[in-house]
């Protein structure tokens, strides 16, 4: 099994470096439904990135929509690692060849100012630990061909992470009702995705609660300064080269990303 885990890691790393997606891992290198092995693959990737000098800056939560969970046949979210190399400035153009099969989704990002090391964390603990929230766009990506993914494939592939963009209008939790925050994601002035905070496990705070407890129990807790992408507020949208996307979240402001028409020179 260890050889298969290492082989899965190599295939994902090669897909990243060559820009050519690999076949699904499930049923080939990783057993169907083997979430534990998938996270071991993810850990190998994270160690390699840190070995190249990337710095962990937080985490992302995926599979927060009940409909998506049902499609995967799972009943809990998943998570991936965020590094400084994944961060893109608000409105900064992203070279389209930096990604393989990019899609965008609007999210609420939490920024912490306290560690969350207690596995028995309460909602009050969470609220005290959050310094502010921001509107965010996650640029999700998949190293698996044609996005043919299962829960095992996406976890191994760092929860299908790509890049992330944070807005620049911090808000205190006391100033917004995250559950009722409406979201619209626009392309060329037209809505392409709509949703609300309630689409994220009923409330983005619920997603943060799940992640904080999960990581604390694993001995790798969230820390002060971490950014947490809490999960999509609406359907993800495939990226069109040369396009710009703007997410507006009520009470939080807006955030924008755009993509080059062609690859970087």
mmCIF file with all atom_site columns, C-alpha atoms in Angstrom, residues 93-211:
data_model
loop_
_atom_site.group_PDB
_atom_site.id
_atom_site.type_symbol
_atom_site.label_atom_id
_atom_site.label_alt_id
_atom_site.label_comp_id
_atom_site.label_asym_id
_atom_site.label_entity_id
_atom_site.label_seq_id
_atom_site.pdbx_PDB_ins_code
_atom_site.Cartn_x
_atom_site.Cartn_y
_atom_site.Cartn_z
_atom_site.occupancy
_atom_site.B_iso_or_equiv
_atom_site.pdbx_formal_charge
_atom_site.auth_seq_id
_atom_site.auth_comp_id
_atom_site.auth_asym_id
_atom_site.auth_atom_id
_atom_site.pdbx_PDB_model_num
ATOM 1   C CA . UNK A 1 93  ? -4.240  38.556 -13.682 1.00 0.00 ? 93  UNK A CA 1
ATOM 2   C CA . UNK A 1 94  ? -3.556  34.831 -13.415 1.00 0.00 ? 94  UNK A CA 1
ATOM 3   C CA . UNK A 1 95  ? -1.612  33.192 -16.281 1.00 0.00 ? 95  UNK A CA 1
ATOM 4   C CA . UNK A 1 96  ? -4.024  30.599 -17.632 1.00 0.00 ? 96  UNK A CA 1
ATOM 5   C CA . UNK A 1 97  ? -1.250  28.028 -18.070 1.00 0.00 ? 97  UNK A CA 1
ATOM 6   C CA . UNK A 1 98  ? -0.544  28.109 -14.345 1.00 0.00 ? 98  UNK A CA 1
ATOM 7   C CA . UNK A 1 99  ? -3.553  25.831 -13.967 1.00 0.00 ? 99  UNK A CA 1
ATOM 8   C CA . UNK A 1 100 ? -4.834  22.679 -15.664 1.00 0.00 ? 100 UNK A CA 1
ATOM 9   C CA . UNK A 1 101 ? -8.650  22.748 -15.489 1.00 0.00 ? 101 UNK A CA 1
ATOM 10  C CA . UNK A 1 102 ? -9.531  25.842 -13.465 1.00 0.00 ? 102 UNK A CA 1
ATOM 11  C CA . UNK A 1 103 ? -12.924 26.670 -12.032 1.00 0.00 ? 103 UNK A CA 1
ATOM 12  C CA . UNK A 1 104 ? -13.927 29.503 -9.707  1.00 0.00 ? 104 UNK A CA 1
ATOM 13  C CA . UNK A 1 105 ? -16.236 29.658 -6.710  1.00 0.00 ? 105 UNK A CA 1
ATOM 14  C CA . UNK A 1 106 ? -17.067 32.367 -4.190  1.00 0.00 ? 106 UNK A CA 1
ATOM 15  C CA . UNK A 1 107 ? -16.434 31.768 -0.502  1.00 0.00 ? 107 UNK A CA 1
ATOM 16  C CA . UNK A 1 108 ? -16.125 33.430 2.890   1.00 0.00 ? 108 UNK A CA 1
ATOM 17  C CA . UNK A 1 109 ? -12.609 33.408 4.316   1.00 0.00 ? 109 UNK A CA 1
ATOM 18  C CA . UNK A 1 110 ? -11.844 33.439 8.035   1.00 0.00 ? 110 UNK A CA 1
ATOM 19  C CA . UNK A 1 111 ? -8.630  34.974 9.351   1.00 0.00 ? 111 UNK A CA 1
ATOM 20  C CA . UNK A 1 112 ? -7.678  33.787 12.843  1.00 0.00 ? 112 UNK A CA 1
ATOM 21  C CA . UNK A 1 113 ? -5.863  35.611 15.613  1.00 0.00 ? 113 UNK A CA 1
ATOM 22  C CA . UNK A 1 114 ? -5.846  32.725 18.101  1.00 0.00 ? 114 UNK A CA 1
ATOM 23  C CA . UNK A 1 115 ? -4.804  29.084 17.972  1.00 0.00 ? 115 UNK A CA 1
ATOM 24  C CA . UNK A 1 116 ? -7.563  26.474 17.894  1.00 0.00 ? 116 UNK A CA 1
ATOM 25  C CA . UNK A 1 117 ? -5.781  23.560 19.521  1.00 0.00 ? 117 UNK A CA 1
ATOM 26  C CA . UNK A 1 118 ? -8.586  22.140 21.704  1.00 0.00 ? 118 UNK A CA 1
ATOM 27  C CA . UNK A 1 119 ? -10.463 19.266 20.013  1.00 0.00 ? 119 UNK A CA 1
ATOM 28  C CA . UNK A 1 120 ? -13.533 20.117 22.118  1.00 0.00 ? 120 UNK A CA 1
ATOM 29  C CA . UNK A 1 121 ? -13.812 23.616 20.704  1.00 0.00 ? 121 UNK A CA 1
ATOM 30  C CA . UNK A 1 122 ? -17.088 25.477 21.186  1.00 0.00 ? 122 UNK A CA 1
ATOM 31  C CA . UNK A 1 123 ? -18.830 28.056 19.032  1.00 0.00 ? 123 UNK A CA 1
ATOM 32  C CA . UNK A 1 124 ? -17.813 30.730 21.528  1.00 0.00 ? 124 UNK A CA 1
ATOM 33  C CA . UNK A 1 125 ? -14.180 29.640 21.169  1.00 0.00 ? 125 UNK A CA 1
ATOM 34  C CA . UNK A 1 126 ? -14.487 29.949 17.400  1.00 0.00 ? 126 UNK A CA 1
ATOM 35  C CA . UNK A 1 127 ? -15.980 33.420 17.513  1.00 0.00 ? 127 UNK A CA 1
ATOM 36  C CA . UNK A 1 128 ? -13.241 34.602 19.869  1.00 0.00 ? 128 UNK A CA 1
ATOM 37  C CA . UNK A 1 129 ? -10.557 33.141 17.614  1.00 0.00 ? 129 UNK A CA 1
ATOM 38  C CA . UNK A 1 130 ? -11.716 34.855 14.404  1.00 0.00 ? 130 UNK A CA 1
ATOM 39  C CA . UNK A 1 131 ? -10.119 38.236 13.843  1.00 0.00 ? 131 UNK A CA 1
ATOM 40  C CA . UNK A 1 132 ? -12.104 39.055 10.704  1.00 0.00 ? 132 UNK A CA 1
ATOM 41  C CA . UNK A 1 133 ? -13.780 37.635 7.617   1.00 0.00 ? 133 UNK A CA 1
ATOM 42  C CA . UNK A 1 134 ? -13.207 38.473 3.956   1.00 0.00 ? 134 UNK A CA 1
ATOM 43  C CA . UNK A 1 135 ? -14.866 37.796 0.623   1.00 0.00 ? 135 UNK A CA 1
ATOM 44  C CA . UNK A 1 136 ? -12.826 35.275 -1.354  1.00 0.00 ? 136 UNK A CA 1
ATOM 45  C CA . UNK A 1 137 ? -12.628 33.542 -4.693  1.00 0.00 ? 137 UNK A CA 1
ATOM 46  C CA . UNK A 1 138 ? -11.134 30.081 -4.728  1.00 0.00 ? 138 UNK A CA 1
ATOM 47  C CA . UNK A 1 139 ? -9.670  29.035 -8.054  1.00 0.00 ? 139 UNK A CA 1
ATOM 48  C CA . UNK A 1 140 ? -10.127 25.307 -7.800  1.00 0.00 ? 140 UNK A CA 1
ATOM 49  C CA . UNK A 1 141 ? -8.269  22.929 -10.082 1.00 0.00 ? 141 UNK A CA 1
ATOM 50  C CA . UNK A 1 142 ? -7.896  19.208 -10.621 1.00 0.00 ? 142 UNK A CA 1
ATOM 51  C CA . UNK A 1 143 ? -4.882  17.170 -11.611 1.00 0.00 ? 143 UNK A CA 1
ATOM 52  C CA . UNK A 1 144 ? -7.319  14.346 -12.429 1.00 0.00 ? 144 UNK A CA 1
ATOM 53  C CA . UNK A 1 145 ? -8.331  14.113 -16.089 1.00 0.00 ? 145 UNK A CA 1
ATOM 54  C CA . UNK A 1 146 ? -11.732 15.626 -16.976 1.00 0.00 ? 146 UNK A CA 1
ATOM 55  C CA . UNK A 1 147 ? -12.507 16.291 -13.288 1.00 0.00 ? 147 UNK A CA 1
ATOM 56  C CA . UNK A 1 148 ? -13.410 12.592 -13.013 1.00 0.00 ? 148 UNK A CA 1
ATOM 57  C CA . UNK A 1 149 ? -13.060 12.596 -9.250  1.00 0.00 ? 149 UNK A CA 1
ATOM 58  C CA . UNK A 1 150 ? -14.308 10.772 -6.183  1.00 0.00 ? 150 UNK A CA 1
ATOM 59  C CA . UNK A 1 151 ? -13.789 11.683 -2.533  1.00 0.00 ? 151 UNK A CA 1
ATOM 60  C CA . UNK A 1 152 ? -10.476 9.772  -2.646  1.00 0.00 ? 152 UNK A CA 1
ATOM 61  C CA . UNK A 1 153 ? -9.241  11.580 -5.764  1.00 0.00 ? 153 UNK A CA 1
ATOM 62  C CA . UNK A 1 154 ? -10.044 15.061 -4.516  1.00 0.00 ? 154 UNK A CA 1
ATOM 63  C CA . UNK A 1 155 ? -8.545  14.566 -1.042  1.00 0.00 ? 155 UNK A CA 1
ATOM 64  C CA . UNK A 1 156 ? -5.328  13.115 -2.465  1.00 0.00 ? 156 UNK A CA 1
ATOM 65  C CA . UNK A 1 157 ? -5.197  16.097 -4.840  1.00 0.00 ? 157 UNK A CA 1
ATOM 66  C CA . UNK A 1 158 ? -5.186  18.525 -1.899  1.00 0.00 ? 158 UNK A CA 1
ATOM 67  C CA . UNK A 1 159 ? -8.971  18.924 -2.033  1.00 0.00 ? 159 UNK A CA 1
ATOM 68  C CA . UNK A 1 160 ? -8.712  20.026 -5.681  1.00 0.00 ? 160 UNK A CA 1
ATOM 69  C CA . UNK A 1 161 ? -6.938  23.226 -4.674  1.00 0.00 ? 161 UNK A CA 1
ATOM 70  C CA . UNK A 1 162 ? -5.448  25.699 -7.089  1.00 0.00 ? 162 UNK A CA 1
ATOM 71  C CA . UNK A 1 163 ? -5.134  29.337 -6.046  1.00 0.00 ? 163 UNK A CA 1
ATOM 72  C CA . UNK A 1 164 ? -7.102  31.739 -3.877  1.00 0.00 ? 164 UNK A CA 1
ATOM 73  C CA . UNK A 1 165 ? -7.918  35.441 -3.933  1.00 0.00 ? 165 UNK A CA 1
ATOM 74  C CA . UNK A 1 166 ? -8.881  37.423 -0.845  1.00 0.00 ? 166 UNK A CA 1
ATOM 75  C CA . UNK A 1 167 ? -10.808 40.666 -0.848  1.00 0.00 ? 167 UNK A CA 1
ATOM 76  C CA . UNK A 1 168 ? -9.508  43.725 0.969   1.00 0.00 ? 168 UNK A CA 1
ATOM 77  C CA . UNK A 1 169 ? -12.554 44.699 3.052   1.00 0.00 ? 169 UNK A CA 1
ATOM 78  C CA . UNK A 1 170 ? -12.223 42.947 6.439   1.00 0.00 ? 170 UNK A CA 1
ATOM 79  C CA . UNK A 1 171 ? -15.366 42.664 8.531   1.00 0.00 ? 171 UNK A CA 1
ATOM 80  C CA . UNK A 1 172 ? -15.869 41.620 12.138  1.00 0.00 ? 172 UNK A CA 1
ATOM 81  C CA . UNK A 1 173 ? -18.094 38.643 12.798  1.00 0.00 ? 173 UNK A CA 1
ATOM 82  C CA . UNK A 1 174 ? -20.368 40.798 14.947  1.00 0.00 ? 174 UNK A CA 1
ATOM 83  C CA . UNK A 1 175 ? -21.144 42.966 11.911  1.00 0.00 ? 175 UNK A CA 1
ATOM 84  C CA . UNK A 1 176 ? -22.463 40.227 9.592   1.00 0.00 ? 176 UNK A CA 1
ATOM 85  C CA . UNK A 1 177 ? -24.840 37.267 9.667   1.00 0.00 ? 177 UNK A CA 1
ATOM 86  C CA . UNK A 1 178 ? -22.819 34.709 7.745   1.00 0.00 ? 178 UNK A CA 1
ATOM 87  C CA . UNK A 1 179 ? -25.772 32.390 7.238   1.00 0.00 ? 179 UNK A CA 1
ATOM 88  C CA . UNK A 1 180 ? -27.761 35.063 5.425   1.00 0.00 ? 180 UNK A CA 1
ATOM 89  C CA . UNK A 1 181 ? -24.931 36.550 3.341   1.00 0.00 ? 181 UNK A CA 1
ATOM 90  C CA . UNK A 1 182 ? -26.124 36.502 -0.267  1.00 0.00 ? 182 UNK A CA 1
ATOM 91  C CA . UNK A 1 183 ? -23.555 35.886 -3.007  1.00 0.00 ? 183 UNK A CA 1
ATOM 92  C CA . UNK A 1 184 ? -23.444 36.575 -6.707  1.00 0.00 ? 184 UNK A CA 1
ATOM 93  C CA . UNK A 1 185 ? -20.490 35.673 -8.921  1.00 0.00 ? 185 UNK A CA 1
ATOM 94  C CA . UNK A 1 186 ? -20.411 37.625 -12.183 1.00 0.00 ? 186 UNK A CA 1
ATOM 95  C CA . UNK A 1 187 ? -18.644 37.265 -15.513 1.00 0.00 ? 187 UNK A CA 1
ATOM 96  C CA . UNK A 1 188 ? -18.876 40.181 -17.963 1.00 0.00 ? 188 UNK A CA 1
ATOM 97  C CA . UNK A 1 189 ? -21.545 41.739 -15.770 1.00 0.00 ? 189 UNK A CA 1
ATOM 98  C CA . UNK A 1 190 ? -23.798 38.679 -15.855 1.00 0.00 ? 190 UNK A CA 1
ATOM 99  C CA . UNK A 1 191 ? -24.471 36.371 -12.892 1.00 0.00 ? 191 UNK A CA 1
ATOM 100 C CA . UNK A 1 192 ? -22.956 32.917 -13.390 1.00 0.00 ? 192 UNK A CA 1
ATOM 101 C CA . UNK A 1 193 ? -23.366 31.603 -9.838  1.00 0.00 ? 193 UNK A CA 1
ATOM 102 C CA . UNK A 1 194 ? -25.565 32.653 -6.925  1.00 0.00 ? 194 UNK A CA 1
ATOM 103 C CA . UNK A 1 195 ? -25.878 31.397 -3.383  1.00 0.00 ? 195 UNK A CA 1
ATOM 104 C CA . UNK A 1 196 ? -25.712 32.285 0.290   1.00 0.00 ? 196 UNK A CA 1
ATOM 105 C CA . UNK A 1 197 ? -23.879 31.460 3.486   1.00 0.00 ? 197 UNK A CA 1
ATOM 106 C CA . UNK A 1 198 ? -26.476 28.837 4.381   1.00 0.00 ? 198 UNK A CA 1
ATOM 107 C CA . UNK A 1 199 ? -25.234 26.703 1.445   1.00 0.00 ? 199 UNK A CA 1
ATOM 108 C CA . UNK A 1 200 ? -22.013 26.066 3.387   1.00 0.00 ? 200 UNK A CA 1
ATOM 109 C CA . UNK A 1 201 ? -23.054 23.423 5.953   1.00 0.00 ? 201 UNK A CA 1
ATOM 110 C CA . UNK A 1 202 ? -25.894 25.720 6.993   1.00 0.00 ? 202 UNK A CA 1
ATOM 111 C CA . UNK A 1 203 ? -23.433 28.384 8.151   1.00 0.00 ? 203 UNK A CA 1
ATOM 112 C CA . UNK A 1 204 ? -19.732 28.894 7.299   1.00 0.00 ? 204 UNK A CA 1
ATOM 113 C CA . UNK A 1 205 ? -19.008 28.842 11.046  1.00 0.00 ? 205 UNK A CA 1
ATOM 114 C CA . UNK A 1 206 ? -20.138 25.204 11.083  1.00 0.00 ? 206 UNK A CA 1
ATOM 115 C CA . UNK A 1 207 ? -17.513 24.413 8.454   1.00 0.00 ? 207 UNK A CA 1
ATOM 116 C CA . UNK A 1 208 ? -14.826 26.178 10.485  1.00 0.00 ? 208 UNK A CA 1
ATOM 117 C CA . UNK A 1 209 ? -15.934 24.277 13.583  1.00 0.00 ? 209 UNK A CA 1
ATOM 118 C CA . UNK A 1 210 ? -15.590 20.940 11.766  1.00 0.00 ? 210 UNK A CA 1
ATOM 119 C CA . UNK A 1 211 ? -12.128 21.773 10.438  1.00 0.00 ? 211 UNK A CA 1
#
